[in-house]
PDB file of C-alpha atoms in Angstrom:
ATOM      1  CA  MET A 370     -25.754 -89.292  35.433  1.00 48.00           C
ATOM      2  CA  LYS A 371     -26.517 -90.828  38.744  1.00 50.00           C
ATOM      3  CA  THR A 372     -26.838 -88.406  41.832  1.00 48.00           C
ATOM      4  CA  ASP A 373     -22.775 -89.752  43.192  1.00 51.00           C
ATOM      5  CA  ASP A 374     -21.106 -88.999  39.827  1.00 54.00           C
ATOM      6  CA  LEU A 375     -22.757 -84.923  39.989  1.00 45.00           C
ATOM      7  CA  ALA A 376     -21.541 -84.712  43.767  1.00 43.00           C
ATOM      8  CA  ALA A 377     -18.366 -85.673  41.737  1.00 49.00           C
ATOM      9  CA  LEU A 378     -17.920 -84.006  39.458  1.00 48.00           C
ATOM     10  CA  LEU A 379     -19.588 -80.722  41.259  1.00 45.00           C
ATOM     11  CA  ALA A 380     -16.182 -81.518  43.678  1.00 47.00           C
ATOM     12  CA  SER A 381     -14.727 -81.577  40.805  1.00 52.00           C
ATOM     13  CA  ASN A 382     -15.240 -78.162  40.011  1.00 50.00           C
ATOM     14  CA  ALA A 383     -14.773 -76.138  43.199  1.00 48.00           C
ATOM     15  CA  GLY A 384     -12.999 -74.641  44.777  1.00 49.00           C
ATOM     16  CA  PRO A 385     -10.338 -74.022  47.267  1.00 52.00           C
ATOM     17  CA  ILE A 386     -12.350 -73.141  50.935  1.00 51.00           C
ATOM     18  CA  ASP A 387     -11.779 -69.383  51.534  1.00 59.00           C
ATOM     19  CA  ARG A 388     -10.675 -70.351  56.263  1.00 60.00           C
ATOM     20  CA  SER A 389     -10.016 -66.773  56.261  1.00 70.00           C
ATOM     21  CA  LEU A 390     -13.843 -65.343  55.476  1.00 73.00           C
ATOM     22  CA  PRO A 391     -15.572 -65.778  58.385  1.00 77.00           C
ATOM     23  CA  THR A 392     -12.861 -63.613  60.201  1.00 83.00           C
ATOM     24  CA  ARG A 393     -12.845 -61.508  57.744  1.00 90.00           C
ATOM     25  CA  ARG A 394     -17.146 -60.703  57.306  1.00 93.00           C
ATOM     26  CA  TYR A 395     -18.069 -60.483  61.263  1.00 95.00           C
ATOM     27  CA  GLY A 396     -14.264 -58.321  61.396  1.00 95.00           C
ATOM     28  CA  VAL A 397     -16.014 -56.124  59.314  1.00 96.00           C
ATOM     29  CA  ALA A 398     -19.984 -55.475  61.093  1.00 97.00           C
ATOM     30  CA  LEU A 399     -18.188 -56.051  63.968  1.00 97.00           C
ATOM     31  CA  LEU A 400     -16.656 -52.742  63.176  1.00 98.00           C
ATOM     32  CA  VAL A 401     -19.341 -51.524  62.062  1.00 98.00           C
ATOM     33  CA  ALA A 402     -21.518 -52.398  64.888  1.00 98.00           C
ATOM     34  CA  ALA A 403     -19.614 -50.743  67.252  1.00 98.00           C
ATOM     35  CA  VAL A 404     -18.667 -47.539  65.646  1.00 98.00           C
ATOM     36  CA  GLY A 405     -22.267 -46.881  64.392  1.00 98.00           C
ATOM     37  CA  ALA A 406     -23.820 -47.560  67.708  1.00 98.00           C
ATOM     38  CA  VAL A 407     -21.163 -45.335  69.511  1.00 98.00           C
ATOM     39  CA  LEU A 408     -21.843 -42.412  66.275  1.00 98.00           C
ATOM     40  CA  LEU A 409     -25.558 -42.515  67.046  1.00 98.00           C
ATOM     41  CA  MET A 410     -24.614 -42.567  71.270  1.00 98.00           C
ATOM     42  CA  LEU A 411     -22.463 -39.360  70.851  1.00 98.00           C
ATOM     43  CA  ALA A 412     -25.343 -37.777  68.370  1.00 98.00           C
ATOM     44  CA  PHE A 413     -28.423 -37.772  69.472  1.00 97.00           C
ATOM     45  CA  LEU A 414     -27.247 -39.188  73.010  1.00 98.00           C
ATOM     46  CA  GLY A 415     -24.274 -38.043  74.390  1.00 97.00           C
ATOM     47  CA  VAL A 416     -22.354 -39.283  77.549  1.00 98.00           C
ATOM     48  CA  ARG A 417     -23.609 -38.866  80.992  1.00 97.00           C
ATOM     49  CA  PRO A 418     -21.471 -35.728  82.283  1.00 97.00           C
ATOM     50  CA  ASP A 419     -20.690 -37.675  85.050  1.00 97.00           C
ATOM     51  CA  ILE A 420     -18.873 -40.033  83.516  1.00 97.00           C
ATOM     52  CA  MET A 421     -15.569 -39.410  84.584  1.00 97.00           C
ATOM     53  CA  THR A 422     -16.333 -39.959  88.043  1.00 97.00           C
ATOM     54  CA  MET A 423     -18.316 -43.411  86.726  1.00 97.00           C
ATOM     55  CA  LEU A 424     -14.869 -45.227  85.180  1.00 97.00           C
ATOM     56  CA  GLY A 425     -13.574 -45.009  89.230  1.00 97.00           C
ATOM     57  CA  THR A 426     -16.711 -46.412  90.371  1.00 97.00           C
ATOM     58  CA  PRO A 427     -16.804 -50.612  90.438  1.00 97.00           C
ATOM     59  CA  LEU A 428     -20.075 -50.883  90.368  1.00 97.00           C
ATOM     60  CA  PHE A 429     -20.602 -49.161  86.189  1.00 98.00           C
ATOM     61  CA  TRP A 430     -17.203 -52.025  84.877  1.00 98.00           C
ATOM     62  CA  ILE A 431     -20.038 -53.898  86.259  1.00 97.00           C
ATOM     63  CA  LYS A 432     -22.443 -52.411  84.520  1.00 98.00           C
ATOM     64  CA  LEU A 433     -20.435 -53.176  81.570  1.00 98.00           C
ATOM     65  CA  ALA A 434     -19.508 -56.345  82.398  1.00 98.00           C
ATOM     66  CA  PHE A 435     -22.800 -57.618  82.021  1.00 98.00           C
ATOM     67  CA  PRO A 436     -23.433 -56.913  78.246  1.00 98.00           C
ATOM     68  CA  LEU A 437     -20.117 -57.678  77.705  1.00 98.00           C
ATOM     69  CA  ILE A 438     -20.320 -61.258  78.429  1.00 98.00           C
ATOM     70  CA  ILE A 439     -23.184 -61.102  76.904  1.00 98.00           C
ATOM     71  CA  ALA A 440     -21.992 -60.077  73.691  1.00 98.00           C
ATOM     72  CA  ILE A 441     -19.124 -62.796  73.637  1.00 97.00           C
ATOM     73  CA  GLY A 442     -20.889 -65.686  74.378  1.00 97.00           C
ATOM     74  CA  ALA A 443     -23.889 -63.949  70.989  1.00 97.00           C
ATOM     75  CA  PHE A 444     -20.687 -64.013  69.113  1.00 96.00           C
ATOM     76  CA  LEU A 445     -19.452 -67.254  69.995  1.00 95.00           C
ATOM     77  CA  ILE A 446     -22.862 -69.357  69.404  1.00 95.00           C
ATOM     78  CA  ALA A 447     -23.519 -66.829  65.649  1.00 93.00           C
ATOM     79  CA  ARG A 448     -19.690 -67.227  64.555  1.00 91.00           C
ATOM     80  CA  ARG A 449     -21.184 -71.177  65.233  1.00 90.00           C
ATOM     81  CA  LEU A 450     -24.445 -71.161  63.168  1.00 88.00           C
ATOM     82  CA  ALA A 451     -23.269 -69.581  60.326  1.00 82.00           C
ATOM     83  CA  ARG A 452     -21.611 -72.624  59.443  1.00 78.00           C
ATOM     84  CA  PRO A 453     -23.723 -75.444  57.701  1.00 78.00           C
ATOM     85  CA  GLY A 454     -24.134 -77.947  60.043  1.00 75.00           C
ATOM     86  CA  ILE A 455     -22.693 -76.691  62.944  1.00 80.00           C
ATOM     87  CA  ARG A 456     -24.654 -76.692  66.491  1.00 82.00           C
ATOM     88  CA  PRO A 457     -24.293 -73.614  69.817  1.00 83.00           C
ATOM     89  CA  GLY A 458     -23.508 -76.425  72.035  1.00 84.00           C
ATOM     90  CA  GLN A 459     -23.184 -75.494  75.348  1.00 89.00           C
ATOM     91  CA  ARG A 460     -22.748 -71.713  74.770  1.00 91.00           C
ATOM     92  CA  TRP A 461     -25.553 -70.662  74.912  1.00 93.00           C
ATOM     93  CA  LEU A 462     -24.541 -70.706  79.059  1.00 96.00           C
ATOM     94  CA  ILE A 463     -22.489 -67.659  78.213  1.00 96.00           C
ATOM     95  CA  VAL A 464     -25.780 -65.722  77.754  1.00 97.00           C
ATOM     96  CA  VAL A 465     -27.986 -67.645  80.352  1.00 97.00           C
ATOM     97  CA  VAL A 466     -26.326 -67.189  83.480  1.00 97.00           C
ATOM     98  CA  PRO A 467     -25.301 -63.306  83.777  1.00 98.00           C
ATOM     99  CA  ILE A 468     -28.504 -62.714  82.754  1.00 98.00           C
ATOM    100  CA  LEU A 469     -29.513 -65.691  85.589  1.00 98.00           C
ATOM    101  CA  ALA A 470     -27.073 -63.243  88.236  1.00 98.00           C
ATOM    102  CA  VAL A 471     -28.869 -60.215  87.356  1.00 98.00           C
ATOM    103  CA  TRP A 472     -32.225 -61.390  88.440  1.00 98.00           C
ATOM    104  CA  ILE A 473     -30.958 -62.740  91.511  1.00 98.00           C
ATOM    105  CA  ALA A 474     -29.071 -59.894  92.127  1.00 98.00           C
ATOM    106  CA  ALA A 475     -31.556 -57.843  91.492  1.00 98.00           C
ATOM    107  CA  LEU A 476     -34.012 -59.692  93.825  1.00 98.00           C
ATOM    108  CA  VAL A 477     -31.895 -59.866  96.895  1.00 98.00           C
ATOM    109  CA  THR A 478     -31.307 -55.858  96.395  1.00 98.00           C
ATOM    110  CA  LEU A 479     -35.315 -55.616  95.952  1.00 98.00           C
ATOM    111  CA  GLY A 480     -35.445 -57.888  99.244  1.00 98.00           C
ATOM    112  CA  LEU A 481     -33.630 -55.624 101.056  1.00 98.00           C
ATOM    113  CA  ALA A 482     -34.832 -51.984 100.669  1.00 98.00           C
ATOM    114  CA  PRO A 483     -37.352 -50.762 102.059  1.00 98.00           C
ATOM    115  CA  VAL A 484     -41.190 -50.947 100.408  1.00 97.00           C
ATOM    116  CA  SER A 485     -41.657 -47.404  98.950  1.00 97.00           C
ATOM    117  CA  ASP A 486     -38.605 -47.624  97.051  1.00 98.00           C
ATOM    118  CA  ARG A 487     -38.519 -50.684  94.888  1.00 98.00           C
ATOM    119  CA  LEU A 488     -40.327 -49.343  92.650  1.00 98.00           C
ATOM    120  CA  ASN A 489     -38.544 -46.284  92.290  1.00 98.00           C
ATOM    121  CA  MET A 490     -35.664 -48.539  91.924  1.00 98.00           C
ATOM    122  CA  VAL A 491     -37.123 -51.056  88.323  1.00 98.00           C
ATOM    123  CA  LEU A 492     -37.511 -47.694  86.870  1.00 98.00           C
ATOM    124  CA  GLY A 493     -34.985 -45.448  87.436  1.00 98.00           C
ATOM    125  CA  ILE A 494     -36.033 -42.446  85.568  1.00 97.00           C
ATOM    126  CA  SER A 495     -35.463 -43.277  82.489  1.00 97.00           C
ATOM    127  CA  TRP A 496     -37.377 -47.487  81.427  1.00 98.00           C
ATOM    128  CA  ARG A 497     -39.596 -44.927  78.857  1.00 97.00           C
ATOM    129  CA  THR A 498     -37.001 -44.985  76.480  1.00 98.00           C
ATOM    130  CA  CYS A 499     -33.928 -47.113  77.477  1.00 98.00           C
ATOM    131  CA  LEU A 500     -35.091 -49.847  75.229  1.00 98.00           C
ATOM    132  CA  PHE A 501     -35.778 -47.935  72.323  1.00 98.00           C
ATOM    133  CA  ASN A 502     -32.740 -46.550  72.739  1.00 98.00           C
ATOM    134  CA  ILE A 503     -31.220 -49.659  73.084  1.00 98.00           C
ATOM    135  CA  LEU A 504     -33.416 -51.240  69.774  1.00 98.00           C
ATOM    136  CA  TYR A 505     -31.678 -47.707  67.954  1.00 97.00           C
ATOM    137  CA  LEU A 506     -28.588 -48.250  68.988  1.00 98.00           C
ATOM    138  CA  ALA A 507     -28.497 -51.169  67.979  1.00 98.00           C
ATOM    139  CA  VAL A 508     -29.477 -51.216  64.336  1.00 98.00           C
ATOM    140  CA  PRO A 509     -26.457 -50.566  62.197  1.00 98.00           C
ATOM    141  CA  GLY A 510     -25.112 -53.933  64.204  1.00 98.00           C
ATOM    142  CA  PHE A 511     -28.374 -55.501  63.276  1.00 98.00           C
ATOM    143  CA  VAL A 512     -27.977 -55.203  59.389  1.00 97.00           C
ATOM    144  CA  ALA A 513     -24.538 -55.676  59.438  1.00 97.00           C
ATOM    145  CA  LEU A 514     -24.186 -59.348  61.245  1.00 97.00           C
ATOM    146  CA  PHE A 515     -26.683 -60.370  58.953  1.00 96.00           C
ATOM    147  CA  TRP A 516     -25.055 -58.945  56.361  1.00 95.00           C
ATOM    148  CA  ALA A 517     -21.885 -61.214  57.206  1.00 95.00           C
ATOM    149  CA  MET A 518     -24.237 -64.531  58.234  1.00 92.00           C
ATOM    150  CA  LYS A 519     -25.813 -63.584  54.734  1.00 90.00           C
ATOM    151  CA  GLY A 520     -23.190 -64.917  53.319  1.00 86.00           C
ATOM    152  CA  MET A 521     -22.180 -67.675  54.916  1.00 85.00           C
ATOM    153  CA  ALA A 522     -25.071 -69.958  54.562  1.00 79.00           C
ATOM    154  CA  PRO A 523     -26.041 -70.571  58.066  1.00 89.00           C
ATOM    155  CA  THR A 524     -28.651 -74.534  58.118  1.00 87.00           C
ATOM    156  CA  ARG A 525     -30.238 -73.086  61.073  1.00 92.00           C
ATOM    157  CA  PRO A 526     -31.937 -69.557  60.363  1.00 94.00           C
ATOM    158  CA  ARG A 527     -34.050 -69.230  62.789  1.00 95.00           C
ATOM    159  CA  LEU A 528     -31.137 -69.604  65.444  1.00 94.00           C
ATOM    160  CA  ALA A 529     -28.724 -67.429  63.540  1.00 95.00           C
ATOM    161  CA  GLY A 530     -31.442 -64.327  63.073  1.00 96.00           C
ATOM    162  CA  ALA A 531     -31.425 -64.757  67.316  1.00 97.00           C
ATOM    163  CA  ALA A 532     -27.427 -65.430  67.809  1.00 97.00           C
ATOM    164  CA  ALA A 533     -27.086 -62.369  65.318  1.00 97.00           C
ATOM    165  CA  GLY A 534     -30.283 -60.403  67.219  1.00 98.00           C
ATOM    166  CA  LEU A 535     -29.134 -60.416  70.644  1.00 98.00           C
ATOM    167  CA  LEU A 536     -25.229 -59.943  69.336  1.00 98.00           C
ATOM    168  CA  ALA A 537     -26.113 -56.631  68.281  1.00 98.00           C
ATOM    169  CA  SER A 538     -28.154 -56.105  71.090  1.00 98.00           C
ATOM    170  CA  ALA A 539     -25.586 -56.702  73.507  1.00 98.00           C
ATOM    171  CA  LEU A 540     -22.767 -54.378  71.422  1.00 98.00           C
ATOM    172  CA  ALA A 541     -25.474 -51.762  71.696  1.00 98.00           C
ATOM    173  CA  THR A 542     -25.626 -52.177  75.090  1.00 98.00           C
ATOM    174  CA  ILE A 543     -21.961 -51.134  76.057  1.00 98.00           C
ATOM    175  CA  VAL A 544     -22.050 -48.535  73.846  1.00 98.00           C
ATOM    176  CA  TYR A 545     -25.436 -47.235  75.847  1.00 98.00           C
ATOM    177  CA  SER A 546     -24.304 -47.294  78.955  1.00 98.00           C
ATOM    178  CA  PHE A 547     -21.741 -44.833  78.735  1.00 98.00           C
ATOM    179  CA  HIS A 548     -24.976 -42.930  78.756  1.00 98.00           C
ATOM    180  CA  CYS A 549     -28.001 -44.691  80.513  1.00 98.00           C
ATOM    181  CA  PRO A 550     -27.752 -43.151  84.596  1.00 97.00           C
ATOM    182  CA  GLU A 551     -29.449 -45.784  85.849  1.00 98.00           C
ATOM    183  CA  MET A 552     -27.893 -47.633  88.145  1.00 98.00           C
ATOM    184  CA  GLU A 553     -29.566 -50.146  90.190  1.00 98.00           C
ATOM    185  CA  VAL A 554     -29.378 -53.513  89.547  1.00 98.00           C
ATOM    186  CA  ALA A 555     -33.145 -53.692  89.285  1.00 98.00           C
ATOM    187  CA  PHE A 556     -33.006 -51.291  86.624  1.00 98.00           C
ATOM    188  CA  TRP A 557     -30.939 -53.359  84.394  1.00 98.00           C
ATOM    189  CA  ALA A 558     -32.767 -56.791  85.454  1.00 98.00           C
ATOM    190  CA  VAL A 559     -35.640 -55.990  83.443  1.00 98.00           C
ATOM    191  CA  TRP A 560     -34.710 -53.091  80.935  1.00 98.00           C
ATOM    192  CA  TYR A 561     -31.650 -53.833  79.999  1.00 98.00           C
ATOM    193  CA  VAL A 562     -32.880 -57.613  79.179  1.00 98.00           C
ATOM    194  CA  ALA A 563     -35.505 -56.355  77.207  1.00 98.00           C
ATOM    195  CA  GLY A 564     -33.240 -54.731  75.201  1.00 98.00           C
ATOM    196  CA  LEU A 565     -31.264 -57.676  74.821  1.00 98.00           C
ATOM    197  CA  LEU A 566     -33.978 -59.855  73.920  1.00 98.00           C
ATOM    198  CA  VAL A 567     -36.134 -57.986  71.926  1.00 98.00           C
ATOM    199  CA  PRO A 568     -33.497 -57.314  68.762  1.00 98.00           C
ATOM    200  CA  ALA A 569     -33.131 -61.269  69.788  1.00 98.00           C
ATOM    201  CA  GLY A 570     -36.899 -62.692  69.146  1.00 98.00           C
ATOM    202  CA  ILE A 571     -36.403 -59.326  65.841  1.00 98.00           C
ATOM    203  CA  GLY A 572     -33.269 -61.494  64.090  1.00 98.00           C
ATOM    204  CA  ALA A 573     -36.250 -65.094  64.896  1.00 97.00           C
ATOM    205  CA  LEU A 574     -38.662 -63.949  62.920  1.00 98.00           C
ATOM    206  CA  LEU A 575     -36.415 -62.530  61.211  1.00 97.00           C
ATOM    207  CA  GLY A 576     -33.756 -65.267  59.788  1.00 96.00           C
ATOM    208  CA  PRO A 577     -35.840 -68.087  58.125  1.00 94.00           C
ATOM    209  CA  ARG A 578     -36.418 -64.782  55.305  1.00 94.00           C
ATOM    210  CA  LEU A 579     -33.748 -62.781  55.303  1.00 92.00           C
ATOM    211  CA  LEU A 580     -30.822 -65.853  55.958  1.00 91.00           C
ATOM    212  CA  ARG A 581     -32.234 -68.193  52.830  1.00 84.00           C
ATOM    213  CA  TRP A 582     -29.572 -68.956  50.284  1.00 74.00           C
TER     214      TRP A 582
END
């Protein structure tokens, strides 16, 4: 049988495409990621005691907006990479721009601060645990998002894995912000960014193995 004949035979037996599948799978994965991170945070970390005061502080909303924008960008990238042959295009800029903005803001605030205060601005009081807490809260989302992608046959598994890891960590960072007491931009620029990028790197490493089809 010729290749063209085989392709025609396979196509004739193909059923209708379920165009709602990506939405359903990502909906389940995002729900698991968000609820899982919240439950882990409440069970093992707790909400910061001054959260009601923080809700009235503009800087706190900037702190939330930083990982939220990255989560939106990572979702748009992951959604495209989960479909065969589709490139993310310029959507990486939605991830890169807020990180660059936080780094620039951190350099400005550090430059304006007394030299004796700069190290404390970067380390805060929780630098030893911040990264690990974000990784911990990202576990449910990491597993769920890889499950979602696995069912949609990505053709760029390394990039798809990185996007899934980044999305999981961004959602975890949003939730972690309700526990984390740090309000210095310099702290976010180091430890939040590390918490975002390490799972993305893990996802890139595991993508070719876990997203094979």
